[in-house]
Amino acid sequence: MGPVKLVDGLLAAVLLLIGLGGTGQAGRVQDIHVTPWMYAFVVVAALALTVRRRWPLGTLAVVATAASTYLVIGGPYGPILLSFLVAVYTVARHLPMRRAVFAAGAALLVLLAHVVVSAELADLVPASAWVAVPFAVGVTIRLSREAAARAQADLARQYADEERLRVAQEVHDVVGHGLSAINMQAEIALHLLPKQPEQAEAALTAISRTSREALDELRVTLALVRRTKDGETRSATAGLARLDDLVSRMSETGVPVTVETVGERRDLPAAIDLAAYRVVQESLTNVLRHAGAATARVRLEFRPEEVSVEVIDTGRGPSGPPSGGHGLAGMRERIAALGGEFSAGPAPVQGFRVYARVPLP
């Protein structure tokens, strides 16, 4: 037996005991003799609730008929109306609004049959309340549950969108840097091939190595995303420990890069380490794409409460204000997500400057 059936069965049993024990007391208070037929209708109304969530309309029909017949034959107002209240609530809670309104209205008409028979119009308002109150409660709870479910679905969609953007950003950083380096090396190889084939061969070798490393990093990134779906912890695919390899690849493309470290270099949290590496990688990729003949300087500063990254090139710089393309936007979003600061613009003397500062936990 499932938990829902068990709960409904216990509810029916409790109402049955209340009905059998309380109907006689209600009859004595209202000076009404309770017959065995009245007890029979109390039993039918209570037991019908065992299937209330499986067949809410059928349950309401049975309970409304039993309660109305009970009142028509002169039964006292008593515990049987609790079963009727639960049946109305169930319809309002689990059925669409239009069907619930129709069913509750029909149940009210059935329940009011005893008013017509007894011609006691004063009973009209109390009898209507046994429908209106549980119906309103059921509708309110249903609407609140639906709103909560929609909010949860929206949160799940937002999380999925953020994951897609994160993966797209990782792929952009990996592939963008690799293709930029390959493009530069290919141009060098084409330029040297007619006159200095031995140097062209070195450029082609660098292309092969760069493409292999980019593919390996891309595979690692996608593999980590797949493992995350199975509940494993994601780790960074790159970090400042790989900065020397990045500088070496850049030097092979003809862009000399120097690295300056201020403070004691130490291990960083994975998210901050990856963000710092990506800022350097994307900045150097932009140097390849836009700076022309240039050199670049990377400055890492480690402080007790924060770490900062600065990349300055000596190229010609952008022809206008920063475009805010995917590269700069991605870096800005990474740093902002970690509570840091990011800026990009012309360097004080020449070229372009990218600066990022991230507070440490």
PDB file of C-alpha atoms in Angstrom, residues 18-19 21-34 38 42 66-85 108 110-131:
ATOM      1  CA  ILE A  18     -15.796   9.982  15.031  1.00  0.00           C
ATOM      2  CA  GLY A  19     -19.023   9.363  13.128  1.00  0.00           C
ATOM      3  CA  GLY A  21     -19.115   7.830  18.375  1.00  0.00           C
ATOM      4  CA  GLY A  22     -20.366  11.343  17.736  1.00  0.00           C
ATOM      5  CA  THR A  23     -23.582  10.877  15.804  1.00  0.00           C
ATOM      6  CA  GLY A  24     -25.449   9.508  18.829  1.00  0.00           C
ATOM      7  CA  GLN A  25     -24.162  12.370  20.953  1.00  0.00           C
ATOM      8  CA  ALA A  26     -25.273  14.881  18.293  1.00  0.00           C
ATOM      9  CA  GLY A  27     -28.721  13.245  18.287  1.00  0.00           C
ATOM     10  CA  ARG A  28     -29.021  13.596  22.049  1.00  0.00           C
ATOM     11  CA  VAL A  29     -27.972  17.258  21.944  1.00  0.00           C
ATOM     12  CA  GLN A  30     -30.487  18.013  19.162  1.00  0.00           C
ATOM     13  CA  ASP A  31     -33.145  15.717  20.652  1.00  0.00           C
ATOM     14  CA  ILE A  32     -33.200  13.457  17.579  1.00  0.00           C
ATOM     15  CA  HIS A  33     -33.403   9.688  17.677  1.00  0.00           C
ATOM     16  CA  VAL A  34     -30.569   8.174  15.629  1.00  0.00           C
ATOM     17  CA  MET A  38     -28.470   6.919   9.829  1.00  0.00           C
ATOM     18  CA  VAL A  42     -22.322   7.677   8.245  1.00  0.00           C
ATOM     19  CA  ALA A  66     -25.184   9.689   1.701  1.00  0.00           C
ATOM     20  CA  ALA A  67     -25.105  12.963   3.659  1.00  0.00           C
ATOM     21  CA  SER A  68     -28.178  14.365   1.889  1.00  0.00           C
ATOM     22  CA  THR A  69     -30.179  11.162   2.443  1.00  0.00           C
ATOM     23  CA  TYR A  70     -29.040  11.108   6.071  1.00  0.00           C
ATOM     24  CA  LEU A  71     -30.382  14.645   6.581  1.00  0.00           C
ATOM     25  CA  VAL A  72     -33.587  14.012   4.601  1.00  0.00           C
ATOM     26  CA  ILE A  73     -34.532  11.093   6.849  1.00  0.00           C
ATOM     27  CA  GLY A  74     -34.076  13.370   9.849  1.00  0.00           C
ATOM     28  CA  GLY A  75     -30.515  12.764  10.964  1.00  0.00           C
ATOM     29  CA  PRO A  76     -28.921  15.386  13.207  1.00  0.00           C
ATOM     30  CA  TYR A  77     -26.197  17.728  12.030  1.00  0.00           C
ATOM     31  CA  GLY A  78     -23.117  15.818  13.034  1.00  0.00           C
ATOM     32  CA  PRO A  79     -19.861  14.095  12.067  1.00  0.00           C
ATOM     33  CA  ILE A  80     -21.146  12.935   8.669  1.00  0.00           C
ATOM     34  CA  LEU A  81     -20.663  16.513   7.472  1.00  0.00           C
ATOM     35  CA  LEU A  82     -16.930  16.199   8.191  1.00  0.00           C
ATOM     36  CA  SER A  83     -16.768  13.480   5.525  1.00  0.00           C
ATOM     37  CA  PHE A  84     -18.684  15.769   3.187  1.00  0.00           C
ATOM     38  CA  LEU A  85     -16.259  18.609   3.935  1.00  0.00           C
ATOM     39  CA  LEU A 108     -24.485  21.718  -2.794  1.00  0.00           C
ATOM     40  CA  VAL A 110     -27.844  17.542  -3.417  1.00  0.00           C
ATOM     41  CA  LEU A 111     -27.067  18.568   0.146  1.00  0.00           C
ATOM     42  CA  LEU A 112     -29.802  21.212   0.138  1.00  0.00           C
ATOM     43  CA  ALA A 113     -32.458  18.601  -0.643  1.00  0.00           C
ATOM     44  CA  HIS A 114     -33.199  18.282   3.067  1.00  0.00           C
ATOM     45  CA  VAL A 115     -33.892  22.038   3.220  1.00  0.00           C
ATOM     46  CA  VAL A 116     -36.598  21.633   0.570  1.00  0.00           C
ATOM     47  CA  VAL A 117     -38.045  18.610   2.323  1.00  0.00           C
ATOM     48  CA  SER A 118     -38.079  20.178   5.767  1.00  0.00           C
ATOM     49  CA  ALA A 119     -38.892  23.704   4.495  1.00  0.00           C
ATOM     50  CA  GLU A 120     -36.355  25.063   6.988  1.00  0.00           C
ATOM     51  CA  LEU A 121     -34.881  27.955   5.002  1.00  0.00           C
ATOM     52  CA  ALA A 122     -32.764  28.924   7.999  1.00  0.00           C
ATOM     53  CA  ASP A 123     -30.625  25.871   7.266  1.00  0.00           C
ATOM     54  CA  LEU A 124     -29.709  27.206   3.818  1.00  0.00           C
ATOM     55  CA  VAL A 125     -26.713  29.314   4.918  1.00  0.00           C
ATOM     56  CA  PRO A 126     -25.145  26.721   7.264  1.00  0.00           C
ATOM     57  CA  ALA A 127     -25.486  24.013   4.608  1.00  0.00           C
ATOM     58  CA  SER A 128     -23.907  26.265   1.957  1.00  0.00           C
ATOM     59  CA  ALA A 129     -20.960  26.964   4.259  1.00  0.00           C
ATOM     60  CA  TRP A 130     -20.114  23.238   4.308  1.00  0.00           C
ATOM     61  CA  VAL A 131     -19.416  23.570   0.575  1.00  0.00           C
TER      62      VAL A 131
END
